[in-house]
PDB file of C-alpha atoms and ligand atoms in Angstrom:
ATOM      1  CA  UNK A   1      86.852  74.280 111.139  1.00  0.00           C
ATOM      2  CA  UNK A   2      84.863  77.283 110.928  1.00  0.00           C
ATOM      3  CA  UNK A   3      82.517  77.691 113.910  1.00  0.00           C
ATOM      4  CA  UNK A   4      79.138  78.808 113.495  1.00  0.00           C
ATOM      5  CA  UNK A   5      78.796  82.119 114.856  1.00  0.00           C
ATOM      6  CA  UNK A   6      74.720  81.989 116.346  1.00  0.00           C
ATOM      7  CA  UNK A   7      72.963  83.802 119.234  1.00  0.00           C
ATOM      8  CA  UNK A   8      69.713  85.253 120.343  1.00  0.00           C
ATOM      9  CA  UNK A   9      68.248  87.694 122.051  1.00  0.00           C
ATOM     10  CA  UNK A  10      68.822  87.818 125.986  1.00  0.00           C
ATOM     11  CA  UNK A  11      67.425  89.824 128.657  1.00  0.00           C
ATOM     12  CA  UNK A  12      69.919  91.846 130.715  1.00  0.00           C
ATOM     13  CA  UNK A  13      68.077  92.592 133.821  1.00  0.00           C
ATOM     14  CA  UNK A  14      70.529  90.311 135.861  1.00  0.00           C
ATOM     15  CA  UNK A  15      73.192  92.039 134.266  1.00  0.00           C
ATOM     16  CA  UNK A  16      76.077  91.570 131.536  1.00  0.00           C
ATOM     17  CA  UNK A  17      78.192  88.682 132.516  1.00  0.00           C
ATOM     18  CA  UNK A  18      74.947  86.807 132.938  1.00  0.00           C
ATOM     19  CA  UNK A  19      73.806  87.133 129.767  1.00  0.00           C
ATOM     20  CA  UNK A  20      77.609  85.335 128.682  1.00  0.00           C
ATOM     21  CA  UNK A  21      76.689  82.780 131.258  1.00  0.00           C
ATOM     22  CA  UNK A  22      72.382  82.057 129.832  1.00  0.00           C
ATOM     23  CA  UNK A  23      74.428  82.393 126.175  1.00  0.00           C
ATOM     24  CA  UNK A  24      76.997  79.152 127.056  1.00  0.00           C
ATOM     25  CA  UNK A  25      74.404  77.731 128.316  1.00  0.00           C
ATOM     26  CA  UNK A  26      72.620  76.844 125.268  1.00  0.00           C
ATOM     27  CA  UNK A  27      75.866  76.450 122.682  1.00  0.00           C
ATOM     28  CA  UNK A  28      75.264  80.316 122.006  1.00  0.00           C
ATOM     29  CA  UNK A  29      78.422  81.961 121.253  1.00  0.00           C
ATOM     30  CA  UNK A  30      77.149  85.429 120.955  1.00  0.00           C
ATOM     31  CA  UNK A  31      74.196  87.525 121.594  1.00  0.00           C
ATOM     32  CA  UNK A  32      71.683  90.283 121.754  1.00  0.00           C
ATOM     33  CA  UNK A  33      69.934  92.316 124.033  1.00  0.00           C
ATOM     34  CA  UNK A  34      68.159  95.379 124.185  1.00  0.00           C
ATOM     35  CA  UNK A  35      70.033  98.017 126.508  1.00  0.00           C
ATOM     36  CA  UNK A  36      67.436  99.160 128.381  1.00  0.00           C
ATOM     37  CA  UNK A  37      63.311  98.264 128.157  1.00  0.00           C
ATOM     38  CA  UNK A  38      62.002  98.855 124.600  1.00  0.00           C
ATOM     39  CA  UNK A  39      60.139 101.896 125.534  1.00  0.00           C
ATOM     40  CA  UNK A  40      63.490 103.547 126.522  1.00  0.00           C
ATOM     41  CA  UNK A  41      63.489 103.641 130.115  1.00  0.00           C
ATOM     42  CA  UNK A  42      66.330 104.067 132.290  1.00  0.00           C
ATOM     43  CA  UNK A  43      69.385 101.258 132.339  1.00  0.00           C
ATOM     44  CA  UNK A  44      69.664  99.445 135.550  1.00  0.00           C
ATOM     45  CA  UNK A  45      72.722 100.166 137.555  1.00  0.00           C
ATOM     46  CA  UNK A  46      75.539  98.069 136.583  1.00  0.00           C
ATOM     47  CA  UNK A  47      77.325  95.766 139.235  1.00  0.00           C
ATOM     48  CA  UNK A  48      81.058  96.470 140.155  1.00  0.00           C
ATOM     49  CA  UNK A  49      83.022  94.300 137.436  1.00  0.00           C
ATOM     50  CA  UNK A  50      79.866  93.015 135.552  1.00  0.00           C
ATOM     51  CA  UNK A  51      81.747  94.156 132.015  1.00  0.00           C
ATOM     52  CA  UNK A  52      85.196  92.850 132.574  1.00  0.00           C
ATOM     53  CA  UNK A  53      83.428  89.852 133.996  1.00  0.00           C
ATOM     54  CA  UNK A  54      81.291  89.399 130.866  1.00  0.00           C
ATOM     55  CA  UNK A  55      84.652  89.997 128.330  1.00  0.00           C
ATOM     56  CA  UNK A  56      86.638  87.647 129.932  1.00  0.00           C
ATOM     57  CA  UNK A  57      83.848  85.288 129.182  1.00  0.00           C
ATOM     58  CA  UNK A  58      83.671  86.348 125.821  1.00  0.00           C
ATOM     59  CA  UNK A  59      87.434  86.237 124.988  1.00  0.00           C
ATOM     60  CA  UNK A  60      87.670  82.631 126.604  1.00  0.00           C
ATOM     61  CA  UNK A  61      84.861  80.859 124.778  1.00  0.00           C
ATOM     62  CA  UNK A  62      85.740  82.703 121.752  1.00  0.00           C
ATOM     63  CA  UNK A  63      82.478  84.664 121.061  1.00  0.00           C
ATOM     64  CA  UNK A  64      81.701  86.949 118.032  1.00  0.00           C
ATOM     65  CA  UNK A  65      80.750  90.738 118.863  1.00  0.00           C
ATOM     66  CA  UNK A  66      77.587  91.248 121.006  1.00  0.00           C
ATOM     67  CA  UNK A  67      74.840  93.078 119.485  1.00  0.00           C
ATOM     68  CA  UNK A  68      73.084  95.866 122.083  1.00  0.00           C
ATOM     69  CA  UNK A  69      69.692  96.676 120.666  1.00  0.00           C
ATOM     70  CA  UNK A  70      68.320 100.508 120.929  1.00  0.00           C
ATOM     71  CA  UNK A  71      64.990 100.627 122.318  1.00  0.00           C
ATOM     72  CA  UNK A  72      62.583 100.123 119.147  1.00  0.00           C
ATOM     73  CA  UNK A  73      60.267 103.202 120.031  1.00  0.00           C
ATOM     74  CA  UNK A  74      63.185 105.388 119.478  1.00  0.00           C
ATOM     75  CA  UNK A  75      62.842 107.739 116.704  1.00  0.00           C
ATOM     76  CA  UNK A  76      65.208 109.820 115.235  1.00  0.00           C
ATOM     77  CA  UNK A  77      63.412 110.823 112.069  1.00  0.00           C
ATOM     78  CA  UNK A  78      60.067 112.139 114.019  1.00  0.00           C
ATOM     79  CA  UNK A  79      58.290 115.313 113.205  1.00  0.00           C
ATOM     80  CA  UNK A  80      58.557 116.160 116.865  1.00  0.00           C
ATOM     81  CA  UNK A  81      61.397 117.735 118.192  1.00  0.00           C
ATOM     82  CA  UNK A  82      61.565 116.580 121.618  1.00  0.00           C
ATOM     83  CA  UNK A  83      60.975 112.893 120.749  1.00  0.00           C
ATOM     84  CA  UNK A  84      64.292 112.946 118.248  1.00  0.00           C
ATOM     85  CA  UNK A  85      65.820 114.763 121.579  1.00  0.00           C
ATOM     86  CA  UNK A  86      65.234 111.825 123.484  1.00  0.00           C
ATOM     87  CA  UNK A  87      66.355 109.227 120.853  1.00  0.00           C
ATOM     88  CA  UNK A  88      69.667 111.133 120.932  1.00  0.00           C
ATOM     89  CA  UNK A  89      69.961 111.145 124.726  1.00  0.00           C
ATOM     90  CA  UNK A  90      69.480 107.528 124.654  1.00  0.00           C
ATOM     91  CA  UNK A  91      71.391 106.858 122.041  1.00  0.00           C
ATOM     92  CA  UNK A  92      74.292 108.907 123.488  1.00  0.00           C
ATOM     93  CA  UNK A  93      73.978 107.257 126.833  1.00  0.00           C
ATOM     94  CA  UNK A  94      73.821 104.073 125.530  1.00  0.00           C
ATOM     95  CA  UNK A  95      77.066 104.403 123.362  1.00  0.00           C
ATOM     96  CA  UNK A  96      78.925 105.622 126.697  1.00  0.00           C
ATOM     97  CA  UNK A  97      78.390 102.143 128.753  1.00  0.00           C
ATOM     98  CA  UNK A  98      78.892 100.337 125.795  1.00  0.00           C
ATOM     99  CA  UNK A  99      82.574 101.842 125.368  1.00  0.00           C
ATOM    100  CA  UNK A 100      83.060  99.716 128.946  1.00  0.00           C
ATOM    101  CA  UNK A 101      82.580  96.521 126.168  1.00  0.00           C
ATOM    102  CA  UNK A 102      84.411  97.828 123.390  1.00  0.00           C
ATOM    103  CA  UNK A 103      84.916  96.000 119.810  1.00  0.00           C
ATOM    104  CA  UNK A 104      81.064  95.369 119.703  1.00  0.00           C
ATOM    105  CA  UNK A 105      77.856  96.333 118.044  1.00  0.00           C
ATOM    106  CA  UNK A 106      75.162  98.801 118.484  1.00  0.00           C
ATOM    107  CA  UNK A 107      71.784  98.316 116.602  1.00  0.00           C
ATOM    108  CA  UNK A 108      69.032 100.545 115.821  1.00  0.00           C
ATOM    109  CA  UNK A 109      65.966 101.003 113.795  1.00  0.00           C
ATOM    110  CA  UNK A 110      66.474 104.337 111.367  1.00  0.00           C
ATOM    111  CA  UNK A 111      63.340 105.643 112.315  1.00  0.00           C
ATOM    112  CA  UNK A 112      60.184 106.566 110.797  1.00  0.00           C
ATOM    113  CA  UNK A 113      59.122 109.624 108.932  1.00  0.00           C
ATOM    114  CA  UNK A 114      55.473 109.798 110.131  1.00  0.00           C
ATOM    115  CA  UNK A 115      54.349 111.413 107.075  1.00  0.00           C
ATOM    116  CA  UNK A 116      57.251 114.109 106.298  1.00  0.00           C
ATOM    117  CA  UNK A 117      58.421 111.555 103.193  1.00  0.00           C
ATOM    118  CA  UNK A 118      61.390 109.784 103.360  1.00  0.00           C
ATOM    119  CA  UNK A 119      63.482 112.211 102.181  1.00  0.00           C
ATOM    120  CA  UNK A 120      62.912 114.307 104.811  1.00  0.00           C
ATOM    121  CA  UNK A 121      63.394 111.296 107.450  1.00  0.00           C
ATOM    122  CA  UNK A 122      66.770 110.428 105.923  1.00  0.00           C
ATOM    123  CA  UNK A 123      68.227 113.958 106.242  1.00  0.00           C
ATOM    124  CA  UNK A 124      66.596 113.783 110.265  1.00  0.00           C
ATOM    125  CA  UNK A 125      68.580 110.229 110.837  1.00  0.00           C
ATOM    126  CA  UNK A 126      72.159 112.034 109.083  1.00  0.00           C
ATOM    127  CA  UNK A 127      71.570 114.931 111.588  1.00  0.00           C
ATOM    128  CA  UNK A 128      71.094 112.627 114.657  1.00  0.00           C
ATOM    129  CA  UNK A 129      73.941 110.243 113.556  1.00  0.00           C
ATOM    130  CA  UNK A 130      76.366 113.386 113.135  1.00  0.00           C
ATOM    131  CA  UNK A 131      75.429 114.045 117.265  1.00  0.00           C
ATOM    132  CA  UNK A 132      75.925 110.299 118.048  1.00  0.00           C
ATOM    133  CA  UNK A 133      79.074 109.340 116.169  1.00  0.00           C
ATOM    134  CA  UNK A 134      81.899 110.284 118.025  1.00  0.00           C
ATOM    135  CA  UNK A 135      85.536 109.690 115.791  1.00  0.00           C
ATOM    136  CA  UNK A 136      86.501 107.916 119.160  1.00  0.00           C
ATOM    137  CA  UNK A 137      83.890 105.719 119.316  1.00  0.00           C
ATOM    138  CA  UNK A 138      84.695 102.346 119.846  1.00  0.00           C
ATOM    139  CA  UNK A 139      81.340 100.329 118.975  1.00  0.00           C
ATOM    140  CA  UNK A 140      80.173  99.623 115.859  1.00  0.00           C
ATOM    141  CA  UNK A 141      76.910 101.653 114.976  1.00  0.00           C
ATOM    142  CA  UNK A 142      74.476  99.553 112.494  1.00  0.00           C
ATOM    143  CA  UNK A 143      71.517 100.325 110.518  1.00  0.00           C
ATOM    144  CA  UNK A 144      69.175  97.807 110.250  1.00  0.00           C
ATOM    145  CA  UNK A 145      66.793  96.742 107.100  1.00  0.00           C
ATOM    146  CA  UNK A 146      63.459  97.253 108.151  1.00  0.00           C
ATOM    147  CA  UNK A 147      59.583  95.862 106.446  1.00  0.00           C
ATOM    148  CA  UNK A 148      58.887  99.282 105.841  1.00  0.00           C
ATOM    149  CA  UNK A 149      55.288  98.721 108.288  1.00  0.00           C
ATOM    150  CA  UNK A 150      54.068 101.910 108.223  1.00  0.00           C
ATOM    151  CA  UNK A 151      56.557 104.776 107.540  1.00  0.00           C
ATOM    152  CA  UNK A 152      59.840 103.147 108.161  1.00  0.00           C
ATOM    153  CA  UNK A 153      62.611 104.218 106.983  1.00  0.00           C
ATOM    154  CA  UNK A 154      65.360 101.665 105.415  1.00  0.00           C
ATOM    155  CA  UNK A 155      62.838  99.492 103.618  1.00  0.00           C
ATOM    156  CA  UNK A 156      65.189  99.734 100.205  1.00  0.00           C
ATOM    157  CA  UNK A 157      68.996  98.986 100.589  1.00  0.00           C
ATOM    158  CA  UNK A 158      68.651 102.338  98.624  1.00  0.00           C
ATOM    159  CA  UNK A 159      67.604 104.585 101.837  1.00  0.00           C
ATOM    160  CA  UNK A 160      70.370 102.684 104.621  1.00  0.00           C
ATOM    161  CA  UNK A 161      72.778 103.493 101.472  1.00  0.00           C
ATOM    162  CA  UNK A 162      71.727 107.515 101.660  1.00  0.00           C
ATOM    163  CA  UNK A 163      72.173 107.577 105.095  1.00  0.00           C
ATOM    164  CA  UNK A 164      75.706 106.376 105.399  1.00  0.00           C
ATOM    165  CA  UNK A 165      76.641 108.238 102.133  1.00  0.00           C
ATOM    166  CA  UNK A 166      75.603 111.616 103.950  1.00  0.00           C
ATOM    167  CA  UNK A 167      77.016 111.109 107.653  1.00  0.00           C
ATOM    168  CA  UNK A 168      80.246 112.668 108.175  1.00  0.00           C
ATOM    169  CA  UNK A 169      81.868 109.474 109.666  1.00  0.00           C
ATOM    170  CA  UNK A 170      80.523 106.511 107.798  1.00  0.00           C
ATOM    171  CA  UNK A 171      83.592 104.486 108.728  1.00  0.00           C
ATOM    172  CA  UNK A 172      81.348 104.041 112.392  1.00  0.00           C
ATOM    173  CA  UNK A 173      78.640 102.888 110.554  1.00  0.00           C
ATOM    174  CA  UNK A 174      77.314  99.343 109.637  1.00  0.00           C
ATOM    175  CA  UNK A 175      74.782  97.250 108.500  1.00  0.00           C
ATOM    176  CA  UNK A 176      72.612  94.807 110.223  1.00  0.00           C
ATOM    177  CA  UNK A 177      70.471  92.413 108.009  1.00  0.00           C
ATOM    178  CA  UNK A 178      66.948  90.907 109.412  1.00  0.00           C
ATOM    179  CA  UNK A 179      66.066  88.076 107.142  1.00  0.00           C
ATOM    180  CA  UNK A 180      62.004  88.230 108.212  1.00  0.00           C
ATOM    181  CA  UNK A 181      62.423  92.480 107.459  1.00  0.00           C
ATOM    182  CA  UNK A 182      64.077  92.656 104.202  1.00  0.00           C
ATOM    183  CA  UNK A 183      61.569  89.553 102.804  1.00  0.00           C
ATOM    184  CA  UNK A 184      58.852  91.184 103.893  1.00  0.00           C
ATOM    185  CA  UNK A 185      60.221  94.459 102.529  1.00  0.00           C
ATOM    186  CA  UNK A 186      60.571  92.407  98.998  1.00  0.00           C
ATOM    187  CA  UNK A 187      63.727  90.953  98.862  1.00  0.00           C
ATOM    188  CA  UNK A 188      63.232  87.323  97.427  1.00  0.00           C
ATOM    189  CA  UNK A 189      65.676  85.507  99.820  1.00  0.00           C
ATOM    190  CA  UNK A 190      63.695  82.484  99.187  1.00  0.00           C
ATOM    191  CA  UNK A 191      63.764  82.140  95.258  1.00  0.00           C
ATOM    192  CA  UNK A 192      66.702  84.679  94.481  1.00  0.00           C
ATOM    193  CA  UNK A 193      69.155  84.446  97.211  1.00  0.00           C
ATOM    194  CA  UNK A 194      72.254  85.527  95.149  1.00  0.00           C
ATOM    195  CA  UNK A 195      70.624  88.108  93.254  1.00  0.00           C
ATOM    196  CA  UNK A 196      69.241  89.983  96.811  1.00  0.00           C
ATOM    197  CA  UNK A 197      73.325  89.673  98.179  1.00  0.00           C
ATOM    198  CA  UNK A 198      74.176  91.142  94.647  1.00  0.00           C
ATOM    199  CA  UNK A 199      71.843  94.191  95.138  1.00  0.00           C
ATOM    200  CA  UNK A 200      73.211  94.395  98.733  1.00  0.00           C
ATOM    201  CA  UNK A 201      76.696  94.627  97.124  1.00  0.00           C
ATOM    202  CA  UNK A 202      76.210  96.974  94.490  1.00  0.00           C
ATOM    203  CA  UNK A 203      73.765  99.400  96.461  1.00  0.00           C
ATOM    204  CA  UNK A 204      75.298  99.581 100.044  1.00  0.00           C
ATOM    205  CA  UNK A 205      78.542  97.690  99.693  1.00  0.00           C
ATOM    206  CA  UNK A 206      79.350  93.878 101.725  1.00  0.00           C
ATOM    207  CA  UNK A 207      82.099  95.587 103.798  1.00  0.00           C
ATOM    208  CA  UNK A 208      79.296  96.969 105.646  1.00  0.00           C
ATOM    209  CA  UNK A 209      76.892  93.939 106.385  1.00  0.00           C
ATOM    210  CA  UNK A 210      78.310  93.231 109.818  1.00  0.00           C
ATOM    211  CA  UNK A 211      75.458  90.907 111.704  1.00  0.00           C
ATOM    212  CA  UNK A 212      72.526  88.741 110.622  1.00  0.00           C
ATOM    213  CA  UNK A 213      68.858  89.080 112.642  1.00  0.00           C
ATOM    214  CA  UNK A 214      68.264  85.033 112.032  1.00  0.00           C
ATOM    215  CA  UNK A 215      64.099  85.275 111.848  1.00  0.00           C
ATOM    216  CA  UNK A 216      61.326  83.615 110.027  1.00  0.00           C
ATOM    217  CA  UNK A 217      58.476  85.707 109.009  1.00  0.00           C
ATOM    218  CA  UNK A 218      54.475  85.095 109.754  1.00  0.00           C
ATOM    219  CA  UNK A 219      53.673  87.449 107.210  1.00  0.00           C
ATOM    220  CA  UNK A 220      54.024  86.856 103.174  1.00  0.00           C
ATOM    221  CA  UNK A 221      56.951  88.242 101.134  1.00  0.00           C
ATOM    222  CA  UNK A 222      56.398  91.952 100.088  1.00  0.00           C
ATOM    223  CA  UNK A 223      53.739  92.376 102.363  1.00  0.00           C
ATOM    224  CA  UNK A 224      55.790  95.323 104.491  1.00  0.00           C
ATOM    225  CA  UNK A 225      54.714  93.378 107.600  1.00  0.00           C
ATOM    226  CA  UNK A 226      57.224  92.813 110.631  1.00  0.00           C
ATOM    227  CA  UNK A 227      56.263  89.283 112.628  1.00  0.00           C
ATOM    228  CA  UNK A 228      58.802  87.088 113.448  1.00  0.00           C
ATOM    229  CA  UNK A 229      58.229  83.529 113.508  1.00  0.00           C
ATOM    230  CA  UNK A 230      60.439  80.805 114.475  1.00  0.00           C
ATOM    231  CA  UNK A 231      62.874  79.091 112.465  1.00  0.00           C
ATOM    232  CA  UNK A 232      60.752  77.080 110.114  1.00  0.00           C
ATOM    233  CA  UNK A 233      57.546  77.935 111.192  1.00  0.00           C
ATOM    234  CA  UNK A 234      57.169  80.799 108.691  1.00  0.00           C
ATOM    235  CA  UNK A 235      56.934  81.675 104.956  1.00  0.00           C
ATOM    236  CA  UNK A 236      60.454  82.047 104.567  1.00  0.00           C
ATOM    237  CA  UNK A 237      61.065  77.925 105.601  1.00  0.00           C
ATOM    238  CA  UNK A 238      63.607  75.922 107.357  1.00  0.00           C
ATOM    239  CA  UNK A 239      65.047  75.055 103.506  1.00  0.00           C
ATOM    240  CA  UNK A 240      65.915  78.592 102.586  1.00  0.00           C
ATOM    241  CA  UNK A 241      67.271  79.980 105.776  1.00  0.00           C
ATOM    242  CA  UNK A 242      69.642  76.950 106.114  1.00  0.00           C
ATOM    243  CA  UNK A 243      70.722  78.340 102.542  1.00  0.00           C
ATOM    244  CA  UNK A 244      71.384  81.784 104.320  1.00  0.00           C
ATOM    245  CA  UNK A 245      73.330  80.299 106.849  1.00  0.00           C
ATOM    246  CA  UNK A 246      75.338  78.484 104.544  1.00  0.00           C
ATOM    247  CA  UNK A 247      75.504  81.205 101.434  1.00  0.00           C
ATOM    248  CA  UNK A 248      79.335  81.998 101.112  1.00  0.00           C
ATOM    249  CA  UNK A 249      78.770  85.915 101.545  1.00  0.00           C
ATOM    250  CA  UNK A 250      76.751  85.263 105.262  1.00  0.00           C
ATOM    251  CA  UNK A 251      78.375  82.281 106.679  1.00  0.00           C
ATOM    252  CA  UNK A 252      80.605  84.032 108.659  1.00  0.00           C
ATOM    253  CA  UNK A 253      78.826  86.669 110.149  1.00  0.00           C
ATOM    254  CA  UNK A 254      77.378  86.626 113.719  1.00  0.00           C
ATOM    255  CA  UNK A 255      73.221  85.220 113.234  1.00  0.00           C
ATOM    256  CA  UNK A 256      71.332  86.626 116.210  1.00  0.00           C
ATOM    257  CA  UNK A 257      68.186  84.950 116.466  1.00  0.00           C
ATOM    258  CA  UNK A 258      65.097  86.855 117.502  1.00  0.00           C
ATOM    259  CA  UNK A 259      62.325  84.479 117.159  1.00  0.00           C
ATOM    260  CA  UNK A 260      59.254  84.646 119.557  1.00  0.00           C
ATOM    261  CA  UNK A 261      59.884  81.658 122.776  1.00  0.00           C
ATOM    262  CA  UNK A 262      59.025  81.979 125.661  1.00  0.00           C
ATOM    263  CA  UNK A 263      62.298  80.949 127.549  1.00  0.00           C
ATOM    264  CA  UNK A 264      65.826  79.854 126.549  1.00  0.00           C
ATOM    265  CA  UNK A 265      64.782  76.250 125.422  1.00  0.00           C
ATOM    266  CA  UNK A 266      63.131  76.873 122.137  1.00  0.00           C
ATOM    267  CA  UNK A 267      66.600  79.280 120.921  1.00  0.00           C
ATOM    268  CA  UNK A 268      68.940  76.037 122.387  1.00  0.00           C
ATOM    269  CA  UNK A 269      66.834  73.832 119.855  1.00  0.00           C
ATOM    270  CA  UNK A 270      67.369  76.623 116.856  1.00  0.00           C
ATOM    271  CA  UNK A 271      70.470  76.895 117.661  1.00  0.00           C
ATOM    272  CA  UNK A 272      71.143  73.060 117.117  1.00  0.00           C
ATOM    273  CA  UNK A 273      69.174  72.288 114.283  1.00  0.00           C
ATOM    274  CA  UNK A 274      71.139  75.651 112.708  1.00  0.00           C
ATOM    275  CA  UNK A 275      74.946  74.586 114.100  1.00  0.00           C
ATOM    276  CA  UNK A 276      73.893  70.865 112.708  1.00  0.00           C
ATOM    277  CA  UNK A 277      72.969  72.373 109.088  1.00  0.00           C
ATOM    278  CA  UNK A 278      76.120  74.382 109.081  1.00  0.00           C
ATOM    279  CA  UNK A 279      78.367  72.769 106.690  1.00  0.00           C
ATOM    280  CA  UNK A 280      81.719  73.491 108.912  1.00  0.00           C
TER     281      UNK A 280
HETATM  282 FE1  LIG B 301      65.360  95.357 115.449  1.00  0.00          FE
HETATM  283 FE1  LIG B 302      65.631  92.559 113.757  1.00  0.00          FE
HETATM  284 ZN1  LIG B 303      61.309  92.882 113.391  1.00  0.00          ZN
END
């Protein structure tokens, strides 16, 4: 009965309601996309009705929330001030068009400390978040695990647990889980499945796991590498991510898949060998 809820990344340069359209088109019935180009350049102009068009779509067909990426070069815990300045303009601009497709999800990458320890990054993320979340807001802000490649911050369900335990509205705040991040970062979702959703539970809470980043990794667990790989083509295997998919806590949350192809075919064969494993 239950429909599998399974996406992938899209590009919006021809807009919003084409993105619904390129998602139908391959049995998707939901999606992501990155709101402007990763290095956080300006968003295109949007075409008269291109929103309304695209919820209309979404309400018919019965899709799950869309996920809007921030640009991944954001970084609101750097040591520089005008660089967390302009990963709070973004952010805030960002949030505005997205109120024109309200319900859905906003995604970002906490940041990275560059070498001020991760303390001091968390308390730089809580400051930026306090700017960004508006009481109003009507999107869905999430934090999403990361490797931990570098100086990343939210590498340990510990961290993405600090900063929604300090923000003065955590009730706008989510969680986003990336199956290639969080085994790289040393969570055994291969071997110890249950006991990585139990840690989830107990550190951050499953009322706030909102979306699944469907990946396989390139890179060996624990090795605090971020590669994606396609579905079964990794170290993380066809086998155990058909256990995600299925696992009782994740089955019904939105899987956005954000595997390397090159166009739309290679997600519309995921997406089919993924529905077809889905015990409905
Ligand atoms: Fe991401
Ligand atoms: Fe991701
Ligand atoms: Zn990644």
């Amino acid at each position: 009965m239950n429909k599998m809820k399974i996406g992938c990344h899209l590009s919006v340069s021809k807009g919003y309601y084409k993105m619904g359209v390129d998602a139908l088109s391959i049995d998707a019935n939901c999606f992501q996309f990155f709101t402007r180009n990763p290095r956080g350049g300006a968003t295109k102009k949007l075409a008269d009705g291109d929103l309304e068009k695209l919820t209309a779509l979404m309400k018919e067909n019965d899709f799950a929330p869309i996920l809007a990426h921030a640009p991944y070069t954001l970084n609101p815990a750097a040591a520089d001030e005008r660089v967390r300045e302009f990963a709070l303009m973004v952010m805030q601009d960002d949030l505005r068009i997205l109120e024109g497709i309200p319900g859905n999800y906003y995604n970002f990458h906490p940041g990275s400390h560059v070498g001020q320890g991760a303390e001091k990054g968390i308390e730089l993320i809580v400051a930026h978040l306090n700017q960004v979340l508006d009481p109003g807001l009507r999107t869905t802000v999430l934090l999403e695990t990361m490797s931990g490649k570098g100086s990343e911050v939210g590498r340990t369900f510990e961290e993405i647990r600090a900063i929604i335990d300090r923000v003065d509205h955590p009730e706008l705040l989510g969680v986003c889980m990336d199956s290639c991040h969080i085994y790289s970062a040393g969570y055994d979702i291969v071997n110890d499945l249950d006991g990585v959703l139990t840690a989830f539970d107990k550190v951050i809470g499953l009322e706030r796991l909102k979306a699944i980043h469907l990946n396989d990794s390139m890179k060996p667990f624990n090795s605090h590498l971020d590669r994606h790989e396609k579905i079964g083509a990794g170290t993380i295997g066809l086998e155990a991510l058909v256990r995600f998919t299925n696992h009782p806590v994740l089955r019904a949350l939105p899987f956005y898949l954000e595997t390397p192809h090159e166009d739309l075919t290679g997600y519309a064969e995921e997406i089919r060998v993924l529905r077809e494993a889905y015990q409905g």
